[in-house]
mmCIF file of C-alpha atoms and ligand atoms in Angstrom:
data_model
loop_
_atom_site.group_PDB
_atom_site.id
_atom_site.type_symbol
_atom_site.label_atom_id
_atom_site.label_comp_id
_atom_site.label_asym_id
_atom_site.label_seq_id
_atom_site.Cartn_x
_atom_site.Cartn_y
_atom_site.Cartn_z
ATOM 1 C CA MET A 1 -59.155 189.411 -7.506
ATOM 2 C CA LYS A 2 -55.429 189.661 -8.215
ATOM 3 C CA LYS A 3 -54.674 189.085 -11.915
ATOM 4 C CA HIS A 4 -51.505 187.405 -12.591
ATOM 5 C CA ASN A 5 -50.254 187.791 -16.392
ATOM 6 C CA PHE A 6 -48.932 185.100 -17.865
ATOM 7 C CA ASN A 7 -49.499 186.139 -20.803
ATOM 8 C CA ALA A 8 -46.777 185.688 -23.946
ATOM 9 C CA GLY A 9 -46.649 188.959 -25.690
ATOM 10 C CA PRO A 10 -47.646 191.804 -25.678
ATOM 11 C CA SER A 11 -47.164 190.588 -21.643
ATOM 12 C CA ILE A 12 -46.784 191.896 -18.272
ATOM 13 C CA LEU A 13 -45.204 195.551 -17.697
ATOM 14 C CA PRO A 14 -43.648 196.834 -14.559
ATOM 15 C CA ARG A 15 -46.595 198.571 -13.393
ATOM 16 C CA ILE A 16 -44.664 201.338 -12.918
ATOM 17 C CA ALA A 17 -43.924 202.219 -16.300
ATOM 18 C CA ILE A 18 -47.860 201.657 -17.584
ATOM 19 C CA GLU A 19 -48.351 204.690 -14.754
ATOM 20 C CA ASN A 20 -45.570 207.080 -15.964
ATOM 21 C CA THR A 21 -46.918 206.124 -19.369
ATOM 22 C CA ALA A 22 -50.273 206.491 -18.653
ATOM 23 C CA LYS A 23 -49.515 210.555 -16.821
ATOM 24 C CA ALA A 24 -47.503 211.738 -19.796
ATOM 25 C CA ILE A 25 -50.911 210.332 -21.988
ATOM 26 C CA LEU A 26 -52.339 213.195 -20.009
ATOM 27 C CA ASP A 27 -49.405 215.889 -19.103
ATOM 28 C CA LEU A 28 -45.749 215.468 -20.264
ATOM 29 C CA ASN A 29 -43.595 217.011 -18.042
ATOM 30 C CA ASN A 30 -46.537 219.796 -16.565
ATOM 31 C CA SER A 31 -46.318 220.846 -20.286
ATOM 32 C CA GLY A 32 -49.943 221.294 -20.619
ATOM 33 C CA LEU A 33 -49.849 218.658 -23.701
ATOM 34 C CA SER A 34 -49.799 215.197 -24.339
ATOM 35 C CA ILE A 35 -47.171 212.680 -25.245
ATOM 36 C CA LEU A 36 -49.709 211.333 -27.671
ATOM 37 C CA GLU A 37 -50.197 215.031 -29.576
ATOM 38 C CA ILE A 38 -46.275 217.051 -29.549
ATOM 39 C CA SER A 39 -43.633 216.292 -32.429
ATOM 40 C CA HIS A 40 -41.163 213.378 -33.058
ATOM 41 C CA ARG A 41 -39.294 216.599 -33.669
ATOM 42 C CA SER A 42 -40.103 218.479 -30.432
ATOM 43 C CA LYS A 43 -36.942 218.807 -27.446
ATOM 44 C CA ASP A 44 -39.356 216.720 -25.245
ATOM 45 C CA PHE A 45 -39.184 214.005 -27.753
ATOM 46 C CA GLN A 46 -35.833 213.847 -28.414
ATOM 47 C CA ALA A 47 -35.198 213.493 -24.982
ATOM 48 C CA ILE A 48 -37.630 210.568 -24.387
ATOM 49 C CA ILE A 49 -35.929 208.897 -27.404
ATOM 50 C CA ASP A 50 -31.917 209.573 -26.013
ATOM 51 C CA GLU A 51 -32.458 208.497 -22.814
ATOM 52 C CA ALA A 52 -34.001 205.044 -24.458
ATOM 53 C CA VAL A 53 -31.061 204.736 -26.463
ATOM 54 C CA ALA A 54 -28.556 205.431 -23.309
ATOM 55 C CA LEU A 55 -30.782 202.844 -21.057
ATOM 56 C CA PHE A 56 -30.537 200.509 -23.528
ATOM 57 C CA LYS A 57 -26.692 200.621 -24.169
ATOM 58 C CA GLU A 58 -25.759 200.858 -19.973
ATOM 59 C CA LEU A 59 -28.326 198.341 -19.213
ATOM 60 C CA LEU A 60 -26.988 195.949 -22.054
ATOM 61 C CA ASN A 61 -23.080 197.274 -21.324
ATOM 62 C CA ILE A 62 -23.661 197.669 -25.157
ATOM 63 C CA PRO A 63 -19.537 198.701 -27.058
ATOM 64 C CA GLU A 64 -18.423 201.788 -28.896
ATOM 65 C CA GLY A 65 -19.654 200.868 -32.495
ATOM 66 C CA TYR A 66 -22.933 199.475 -32.206
ATOM 67 C CA HIS A 67 -26.333 201.797 -32.148
ATOM 68 C CA VAL A 68 -29.215 201.170 -30.941
ATOM 69 C CA LEU A 69 -32.013 201.700 -33.449
ATOM 70 C CA PHE A 70 -36.067 201.688 -32.260
ATOM 71 C CA LEU A 71 -38.275 201.012 -35.468
ATOM 72 C CA GLY A 72 -41.779 199.616 -35.961
ATOM 73 C CA GLY A 73 -42.431 196.921 -38.241
ATOM 74 C CA GLY A 74 -42.266 194.267 -35.888
ATOM 75 C CA ALA A 75 -39.353 191.509 -35.173
ATOM 76 C CA SER A 76 -41.056 189.587 -38.378
ATOM 77 C CA MET A 77 -39.779 193.043 -40.739
ATOM 78 C CA GLN A 78 -36.163 192.677 -39.049
ATOM 79 C CA PHE A 79 -36.832 189.077 -40.870
ATOM 80 C CA CYS A 80 -36.391 190.459 -44.035
ATOM 81 C CA MET A 81 -34.264 193.645 -43.229
ATOM 82 C CA VAL A 82 -31.663 191.338 -41.913
ATOM 83 C CA PRO A 83 -30.805 189.095 -45.066
ATOM 84 C CA TYR A 84 -31.400 192.683 -47.563
ATOM 85 C CA ASN A 85 -28.756 194.301 -45.647
ATOM 86 C CA LEU A 86 -26.389 191.683 -44.991
ATOM 87 C CA MET A 87 -26.778 188.718 -47.101
ATOM 88 C CA SER A 88 -24.525 188.404 -50.864
ATOM 89 C CA LYS A 89 -24.572 184.925 -51.717
ATOM 90 C CA LYS A 90 -25.428 183.213 -48.761
ATOM 91 C CA ALA A 91 -26.880 183.009 -44.989
ATOM 92 C CA ALA A 92 -26.575 180.289 -42.148
ATOM 93 C CA TYR A 93 -29.698 179.769 -39.891
ATOM 94 C CA LEU A 94 -30.872 177.648 -37.133
ATOM 95 C CA GLU A 95 -34.669 176.236 -37.193
ATOM 96 C CA THR A 96 -35.499 175.846 -33.919
ATOM 97 C CA GLY A 97 -38.842 177.197 -34.189
ATOM 98 C CA VAL A 98 -42.293 179.277 -35.791
ATOM 99 C CA TRP A 99 -39.726 182.344 -35.395
ATOM 100 C CA ALA A 100 -36.372 180.946 -36.828
ATOM 101 C CA LYS A 101 -38.709 178.891 -40.152
ATOM 102 C CA LYS A 102 -40.314 183.084 -40.919
ATOM 103 C CA ALA A 103 -36.939 184.230 -40.919
ATOM 104 C CA ILE A 104 -35.632 181.382 -43.308
ATOM 105 C CA LYS A 105 -38.510 181.751 -45.631
ATOM 106 C CA GLU A 106 -37.496 185.672 -45.735
ATOM 107 C CA ALA A 107 -33.712 185.179 -46.111
ATOM 108 C CA LYS A 108 -34.644 182.581 -49.099
ATOM 109 C CA LEU A 109 -35.934 185.069 -51.127
ATOM 110 C CA PHE A 110 -32.134 186.921 -51.088
ATOM 111 C CA GLY A 111 -29.915 183.945 -51.629
ATOM 112 C CA GLU A 112 -28.737 180.557 -49.698
ATOM 113 C CA VAL A 113 -29.570 179.316 -46.769
ATOM 114 C CA ALA A 114 -28.035 176.940 -45.219
ATOM 115 C CA ILE A 115 -30.026 175.327 -42.226
ATOM 116 C CA ILE A 116 -27.250 173.761 -40.047
ATOM 117 C CA GLY A 117 -29.324 172.760 -37.405
ATOM 118 C CA SER A 118 -33.340 171.719 -36.532
ATOM 119 C CA SER A 119 -35.586 170.482 -34.113
ATOM 120 C CA ALA A 120 -38.447 170.013 -36.433
ATOM 121 C CA ASP A 121 -37.968 166.194 -35.994
ATOM 122 C CA LYS A 122 -39.102 166.441 -31.971
ATOM 123 C CA ASN A 123 -41.442 169.340 -32.261
ATOM 124 C CA PHE A 124 -38.448 172.100 -31.664
ATOM 125 C CA SER A 125 -38.488 170.519 -28.074
ATOM 126 C CA TYR A 126 -34.753 171.304 -27.701
ATOM 127 C CA ILE A 127 -31.749 173.138 -28.797
ATOM 128 C CA PRO A 128 -29.626 171.531 -32.123
ATOM 129 C CA LYS A 129 -26.157 171.100 -30.810
ATOM 130 C CA ASP A 130 -22.921 169.963 -32.545
ATOM 131 C CA TYR A 131 -24.358 172.019 -35.811
ATOM 132 C CA LYS A 132 -21.413 173.487 -37.858
ATOM 133 C CA ILE A 133 -21.543 176.697 -39.288
ATOM 134 C CA PRO A 134 -20.162 177.466 -42.658
ATOM 135 C CA GLU A 135 -17.423 179.680 -43.075
ATOM 136 C CA ASP A 136 -18.411 181.199 -46.219
ATOM 137 C CA ALA A 137 -21.751 182.037 -45.129
ATOM 138 C CA ASP A 138 -22.407 186.125 -44.562
ATOM 139 C CA TYR A 139 -23.774 185.591 -41.328
ATOM 140 C CA PHE A 140 -25.111 183.050 -38.657
ATOM 141 C CA HIS A 141 -28.716 183.725 -37.749
ATOM 142 C CA PHE A 142 -30.871 182.046 -34.510
ATOM 143 C CA THR A 143 -33.368 182.334 -32.437
ATOM 144 C CA SER A 144 -31.893 182.940 -28.748
ATOM 145 C CA ASN A 145 -35.731 181.677 -26.691
ATOM 146 C CA ASN A 146 -38.366 179.866 -28.223
ATOM 147 C CA THR A 147 -41.892 181.924 -27.374
ATOM 148 C CA ILE A 148 -43.318 179.352 -28.097
ATOM 149 C CA TYR A 149 -41.590 176.319 -27.555
ATOM 150 C CA GLY A 150 -40.489 177.124 -24.222
ATOM 151 C CA THR A 151 -36.558 176.496 -25.313
ATOM 152 C CA GLU A 152 -33.254 178.723 -24.599
ATOM 153 C CA ILE A 153 -29.975 178.677 -25.948
ATOM 154 C CA HIS A 154 -27.799 179.377 -22.671
ATOM 155 C CA GLU A 155 -24.452 179.960 -24.142
ATOM 156 C CA ASP A 156 -23.819 182.198 -27.128
ATOM 157 C CA PRO A 157 -22.849 180.239 -29.861
ATOM 158 C CA VAL A 158 -19.108 180.140 -31.536
ATOM 159 C CA SER A 159 -19.104 181.684 -34.779
ATOM 160 C CA SER A 160 -16.708 182.993 -37.170
ATOM 161 C CA VAL A 161 -19.152 184.895 -38.994
ATOM 162 C CA PRO A 162 -20.836 187.790 -38.020
ATOM 163 C CA MET A 163 -23.561 186.041 -35.723
ATOM 164 C CA ILE A 164 -27.402 187.560 -35.751
ATOM 165 C CA CYS A 165 -29.649 186.690 -33.395
ATOM 166 C CA ASP A 166 -33.889 187.289 -33.088
ATOM 167 C CA MET A 167 -34.188 188.182 -29.051
ATOM 168 C CA SER A 168 -36.892 189.140 -28.950
ATOM 169 C CA SER A 169 -38.369 187.471 -25.905
ATOM 170 C CA ASP A 170 -34.904 187.364 -23.789
ATOM 171 C CA ILE A 171 -33.424 190.524 -24.321
ATOM 172 C CA LEU A 172 -32.882 192.160 -20.422
ATOM 173 C CA SER A 173 -33.290 188.765 -19.145
ATOM 174 C CA ARG A 174 -29.696 188.261 -18.189
ATOM 175 C CA PRO A 175 -26.471 189.804 -19.283
ATOM 176 C CA ILE A 176 -24.800 189.337 -22.703
ATOM 177 C CA ASP A 177 -21.712 189.667 -24.033
ATOM 178 C CA ILE A 178 -22.754 192.195 -27.079
ATOM 179 C CA SER A 179 -19.182 191.903 -29.120
ATOM 180 C CA LYS A 180 -20.135 188.328 -30.479
ATOM 181 C CA TYR A 181 -22.853 190.053 -32.058
ATOM 182 C CA ALA A 182 -23.136 191.866 -35.459
ATOM 183 C CA LEU A 183 -26.881 192.463 -35.212
ATOM 184 C CA ILE A 184 -29.708 191.805 -32.529
ATOM 185 C CA TYR A 185 -33.298 192.575 -33.081
ATOM 186 C CA GLY A 186 -36.893 192.321 -31.254
ATOM 187 C CA GLY A 187 -39.958 192.962 -31.102
ATOM 188 C CA ALA A 188 -40.275 195.326 -27.326
ATOM 189 C CA GLN A 189 -43.769 193.306 -26.218
ATOM 190 C CA LYS A 190 -42.084 190.434 -24.921
ATOM 191 C CA ASN A 191 -39.691 191.891 -22.585
ATOM 192 C CA THR A 192 -38.811 195.305 -23.461
ATOM 193 C CA GLY A 193 -42.592 197.306 -23.414
ATOM 194 C CA PRO A 194 -45.654 197.126 -25.789
ATOM 195 C CA ALA A 195 -46.333 196.520 -28.767
ATOM 196 C CA GLY A 196 -45.067 198.647 -31.794
ATOM 197 C CA VAL A 197 -41.888 199.101 -31.708
ATOM 198 C CA THR A 198 -38.510 197.283 -32.503
ATOM 199 C CA PHE A 199 -35.356 197.371 -30.873
ATOM 200 C CA ILE A 200 -32.354 197.107 -32.740
ATOM 201 C CA ILE A 201 -28.077 196.539 -31.923
ATOM 202 C CA ILE A 202 -26.365 196.810 -35.048
ATOM 203 C CA LYS A 203 -22.611 197.062 -35.500
ATOM 204 C CA GLU A 204 -21.949 199.462 -38.048
ATOM 205 C CA ASP A 205 -19.086 198.018 -39.576
ATOM 206 C CA ILE A 206 -21.391 195.201 -40.609
ATOM 207 C CA LEU A 207 -23.075 197.174 -43.376
ATOM 208 C CA GLY A 208 -21.778 198.891 -46.585
ATOM 209 C CA LYS A 209 -21.170 194.862 -48.208
ATOM 210 C CA VAL A 210 -23.683 194.099 -50.164
ATOM 211 C CA GLU A 211 -24.248 194.768 -54.341
ATOM 212 C CA ARG A 212 -28.193 195.102 -54.364
ATOM 213 C CA VAL A 213 -30.306 198.443 -54.073
ATOM 214 C CA ILE A 214 -32.066 198.707 -50.776
ATOM 215 C CA PRO A 215 -35.016 200.576 -50.459
ATOM 216 C CA SER A 216 -34.855 203.885 -48.137
ATOM 217 C CA MET A 217 -37.017 202.028 -45.309
ATOM 218 C CA LEU A 218 -35.598 198.886 -44.837
ATOM 219 C CA ASP A 219 -32.219 200.292 -45.214
ATOM 220 C CA TYR A 220 -30.090 200.160 -42.177
ATOM 221 C CA LYS A 221 -27.986 203.134 -42.602
ATOM 222 C CA THR A 222 -31.287 204.807 -43.407
ATOM 223 C CA HIS A 223 -32.101 204.851 -39.822
ATOM 224 C CA ILE A 224 -28.723 205.403 -38.021
ATOM 225 C CA ALA A 225 -28.679 208.521 -39.761
ATOM 226 C CA SER A 226 -31.320 209.796 -38.582
ATOM 227 C CA GLY A 227 -30.897 208.326 -35.236
ATOM 228 C CA SER A 228 -34.415 206.490 -35.970
ATOM 229 C CA MET A 229 -36.282 209.577 -36.567
ATOM 230 C CA PHE A 230 -36.227 208.905 -40.811
ATOM 231 C CA ASN A 231 -39.922 209.104 -40.333
ATOM 232 C CA THR A 232 -42.008 209.418 -37.387
ATOM 233 C CA PRO A 233 -41.356 206.836 -35.034
ATOM 234 C CA PRO A 234 -43.201 205.156 -32.548
ATOM 235 C CA CYS A 235 -43.475 207.603 -30.004
ATOM 236 C CA LEU A 236 -45.484 206.851 -27.338
ATOM 237 C CA PRO A 237 -44.004 202.941 -27.387
ATOM 238 C CA ILE A 238 -40.474 204.069 -26.947
ATOM 239 C CA PHE A 239 -41.797 206.470 -24.316
ATOM 240 C CA ALA A 240 -43.517 202.884 -22.787
ATOM 241 C CA VAL A 241 -40.136 201.263 -23.676
ATOM 242 C CA LYS A 242 -37.739 204.083 -21.542
ATOM 243 C CA GLU A 243 -39.945 203.734 -18.584
ATOM 244 C CA THR A 244 -39.612 199.934 -18.328
ATOM 245 C CA LEU A 245 -35.848 200.267 -19.005
ATOM 246 C CA LYS A 246 -35.853 202.867 -15.909
ATOM 247 C CA TRP A 247 -37.096 200.336 -13.818
ATOM 248 C CA VAL A 248 -34.982 196.967 -15.006
ATOM 249 C CA LYS A 249 -31.871 199.551 -13.781
ATOM 250 C CA GLU A 250 -34.006 200.333 -10.612
ATOM 251 C CA MET A 251 -34.185 196.931 -10.094
ATOM 252 C CA GLY A 252 -30.690 195.969 -10.071
ATOM 253 C CA GLY A 253 -30.350 195.979 -14.029
ATOM 254 C CA VAL A 254 -29.961 192.681 -15.882
ATOM 255 C CA VAL A 255 -27.804 190.993 -13.339
ATOM 256 C CA LYS A 256 -30.280 191.384 -11.334
ATOM 257 C CA MET A 257 -33.047 190.446 -13.575
ATOM 258 C CA ARG A 258 -31.165 186.847 -14.406
ATOM 259 C CA GLU A 259 -31.173 186.206 -10.746
ATOM 260 C CA ILE A 260 -34.575 186.826 -10.649
ATOM 261 C CA ASN A 261 -35.753 185.390 -13.307
ATOM 262 C CA HIS A 262 -33.649 181.866 -12.435
ATOM 263 C CA GLU A 263 -35.391 181.749 -9.659
ATOM 264 C CA LYS A 264 -38.677 181.845 -11.096
ATOM 265 C CA ALA A 265 -37.932 179.390 -13.476
ATOM 266 C CA ASN A 266 -36.423 176.927 -11.080
ATOM 267 C CA LEU A 267 -39.319 177.225 -8.467
ATOM 268 C CA LEU A 268 -41.816 176.249 -11.461
ATOM 269 C CA TYR A 269 -40.098 173.368 -13.405
ATOM 270 C CA GLU A 270 -39.298 172.028 -10.049
ATOM 271 C CA THR A 271 -43.006 171.730 -9.346
ATOM 272 C CA ILE A 272 -44.162 170.705 -12.997
ATOM 273 C CA ASP A 273 -40.957 167.929 -12.400
ATOM 274 C CA ASN A 274 -42.564 166.647 -9.020
ATOM 275 C CA SER A 275 -46.402 166.593 -10.544
ATOM 276 C CA ARG A 276 -48.145 163.791 -10.827
ATOM 277 C CA MET A 277 -50.557 165.274 -13.221
ATOM 278 C CA PHE A 278 -48.613 167.605 -15.105
ATOM 279 C CA VAL A 279 -44.706 167.408 -17.346
ATOM 280 C CA GLY A 280 -42.830 169.626 -19.066
ATOM 281 C CA THR A 281 -42.338 170.307 -23.286
ATOM 282 C CA ALA A 282 -39.087 171.245 -23.330
ATOM 283 C CA GLU A 283 -35.704 168.979 -22.793
ATOM 284 C CA LYS A 284 -34.218 169.912 -19.559
ATOM 285 C CA ASN A 285 -30.825 171.545 -20.703
ATOM 286 C CA SER A 286 -32.840 173.228 -23.171
ATOM 287 C CA ARG A 287 -35.410 174.982 -21.005
ATOM 288 C CA SER A 288 -36.422 178.280 -21.197
ATOM 289 C CA VAL A 289 -36.066 181.051 -18.413
ATOM 290 C CA MET A 290 -38.877 183.356 -19.735
ATOM 291 C CA ASN A 291 -41.812 181.070 -21.353
ATOM 292 C CA VAL A 292 -42.166 177.782 -19.715
ATOM 293 C CA CYS A 293 -44.191 175.362 -21.388
ATOM 294 C CA PHE A 294 -45.952 172.114 -20.133
ATOM 295 C CA VAL A 295 -48.877 169.357 -20.724
ATOM 296 C CA MET A 296 -51.009 166.946 -18.726
ATOM 297 C CA LYS A 297 -49.445 163.762 -18.258
ATOM 298 C CA GLU A 298 -51.664 161.234 -20.923
ATOM 299 C CA GLN A 299 -53.689 159.550 -18.501
ATOM 300 C CA TYR A 300 -55.207 163.329 -17.325
ATOM 301 C CA LYS A 301 -55.198 164.734 -21.193
ATOM 302 C CA ASP A 302 -59.259 165.191 -20.797
ATOM 303 C CA LYS A 303 -58.354 167.964 -17.797
ATOM 304 C CA GLU A 304 -56.636 170.205 -20.108
ATOM 305 C CA ALA A 305 -59.135 172.492 -20.643
ATOM 306 C CA ASP A 306 -60.633 172.192 -16.836
ATOM 307 C CA PHE A 307 -57.574 173.000 -15.665
ATOM 308 C CA ILE A 308 -57.246 176.462 -17.626
ATOM 309 C CA SER A 309 -60.468 177.688 -16.204
ATOM 310 C CA PHE A 310 -59.580 176.604 -12.756
ATOM 311 C CA ALA A 311 -56.497 178.424 -13.056
ATOM 312 C CA GLN A 312 -58.578 181.504 -14.560
ATOM 313 C CA SER A 313 -61.193 181.385 -11.473
ATOM 314 C CA LYS A 314 -58.278 181.774 -9.298
ATOM 315 C CA GLY A 315 -56.841 185.121 -11.663
ATOM 316 C CA MET A 316 -54.431 183.492 -13.793
ATOM 317 C CA VAL A 317 -54.172 184.901 -17.435
ATOM 318 C CA GLY A 318 -52.854 183.999 -20.075
ATOM 319 C CA LEU A 319 -51.412 180.570 -19.405
ATOM 320 C CA LYS A 320 -53.499 178.583 -22.587
ATOM 321 C CA GLY A 321 -50.053 177.084 -24.538
ATOM 322 C CA HIS A 322 -49.665 178.027 -28.300
ATOM 323 C CA ARG A 323 -51.644 175.677 -30.571
ATOM 324 C CA SER A 324 -47.881 174.243 -32.084
ATOM 325 C CA VAL A 325 -47.425 172.721 -28.730
ATOM 326 C CA GLY A 326 -50.615 172.730 -26.926
ATOM 327 C CA GLY A 327 -51.344 172.594 -22.870
ATOM 328 C CA PHE A 328 -49.734 175.632 -21.069
ATOM 329 C CA ARG A 329 -47.505 178.214 -21.323
ATOM 330 C CA ALA A 330 -46.316 180.516 -18.419
ATOM 331 C CA SER A 331 -44.132 183.336 -19.855
ATOM 332 C CA ILE A 332 -42.488 185.097 -16.704
ATOM 333 C CA TYR A 333 -40.783 187.568 -17.775
ATOM 334 C CA ASN A 334 -38.779 190.613 -15.946
ATOM 335 C CA ALA A 335 -41.934 192.140 -14.617
ATOM 336 C CA LEU A 336 -43.785 188.896 -13.460
ATOM 337 C CA PRO A 337 -43.253 189.173 -9.966
ATOM 338 C CA LYS A 338 -42.258 185.771 -8.053
ATOM 339 C CA GLU A 339 -45.808 186.161 -6.292
ATOM 340 C CA SER A 340 -47.106 185.387 -8.896
ATOM 341 C CA VAL A 341 -45.194 182.116 -9.994
ATOM 342 C CA LEU A 342 -45.906 181.084 -6.024
ATOM 343 C CA ALA A 343 -49.746 181.965 -6.924
ATOM 344 C CA LEU A 344 -49.374 179.306 -10.276
ATOM 345 C CA ILE A 345 -47.739 176.535 -8.226
ATOM 346 C CA ASP A 346 -50.109 176.593 -5.354
ATOM 347 C CA VAL A 347 -53.129 176.428 -8.007
ATOM 348 C CA ILE A 348 -51.145 173.588 -9.529
ATOM 349 C CA LYS A 349 -50.599 171.328 -6.346
ATOM 350 C CA GLU A 350 -54.392 172.464 -5.539
ATOM 351 C CA TYR A 351 -55.387 171.158 -8.925
ATOM 352 C CA GLU A 352 -53.675 168.314 -8.269
ATOM 353 C CA LYS A 353 -54.798 167.235 -5.127
ATOM 354 C CA LEU A 354 -58.811 168.019 -5.393
ATOM 355 C CA ASN A 355 -58.015 165.423 -9.401
ATOM 356 C CA ALA A 356 -54.536 162.786 -9.322
HETATM 357 C C1 PLP B 401 -42.916 187.713 -30.847
HETATM 358 C C2 PLP B 401 -41.944 186.888 -31.802
HETATM 359 C C3 PLP B 401 -41.525 187.523 -32.506
HETATM 360 C C4 PLP B 401 -42.312 188.055 -33.588
HETATM 361 O O1 PLP B 401 -42.198 189.978 -33.176
HETATM 362 P P1 PLP B 401 -43.211 190.610 -34.544
HETATM 363 O O2 PLP B 401 -42.750 192.044 -33.137
HETATM 364 O O3 PLP B 401 -44.955 190.845 -33.894
HETATM 365 O O4 PLP B 401 -42.958 190.674 -35.546
HETATM 366 C C5 PLP B 401 -40.368 187.326 -33.631
HETATM 367 N N1 PLP B 401 -39.582 186.263 -32.773
HETATM 368 C C6 PLP B 401 -39.602 185.780 -31.189
HETATM 369 C C7 PLP B 401 -38.657 184.907 -30.751
HETATM 370 C C8 PLP B 401 -40.822 186.775 -31.081
HETATM 371 O O5 PLP B 401 -40.692 185.568 -29.458
#
């Protein structure tokens, strides 16, 4: 049976990226060697990472003065690297979910954290507005897409201090004005590639302002100077990222991605809004284009497990919501085709016919 992959992360990748990665595992460029068994210092690998960096810069229109890094450690490592490298005294954070809270926890190890807005009062179902960014903050940090709660910040905040963003789950889903940001990071495993590699877009001139001593591996300058090869980088995930970026480019880039993603999200939200059994969990103007969270209405609550089994029997994978929201979450990243969204809509409608 055809599977429709709604996993939140690691998640669906373009089939062509998986096939080309599989080929490179068996034989890289007819070299008789696998990508798994060549030196990261080899010409072959240098060409791979160079292409990945160049594609990232091209697709996101990254201006001069910024570097693109591919490191290990996940987005979670950035929760501490950001304040380690950039916080002298105080930083401002927006608290919009589990990942934001984790970033805040690490930042508190390095100085004063001003939580300038929070949606904790309503289980992170909306994006806080009307917050003020203190002028004396070293930077302002936020999470653009809250993977677990299905909320997303659709417009760049305006900030007079350097802006830093965890874009793990919506990078490459839309164009971004990179020049507004000092640093953007994320784990690749949501929209960019497989698990094991973290992307970082960093403006060089924000570095060198803190006085503390930074261990080499946690110092952005180390990784900029060595082109992400201070130590052995995650070679295979970087290859798969390169293949994923090639696919995004062939599809028409991030402008086209945005168009398709909005079309998919609108179709699914419309179905949920018109449903008798289901209801969305995020406030309408805060809804994510990437992660669609919904639950059963009160009178049907006891049917949630049954719906998951029903959907599974129709080939739907990964629809169970995160435990902090419950219900269902359909992650509809770039690589998820519109036909999978249409198939899910059919499943929702069929289930309602049988049960409502
Ligand atoms: C998944 C996710 C993370 C955690 O990423 P790791 O690479 O597992 O550390 C952080 N932030 C957001 C927004 C995420 O979706």
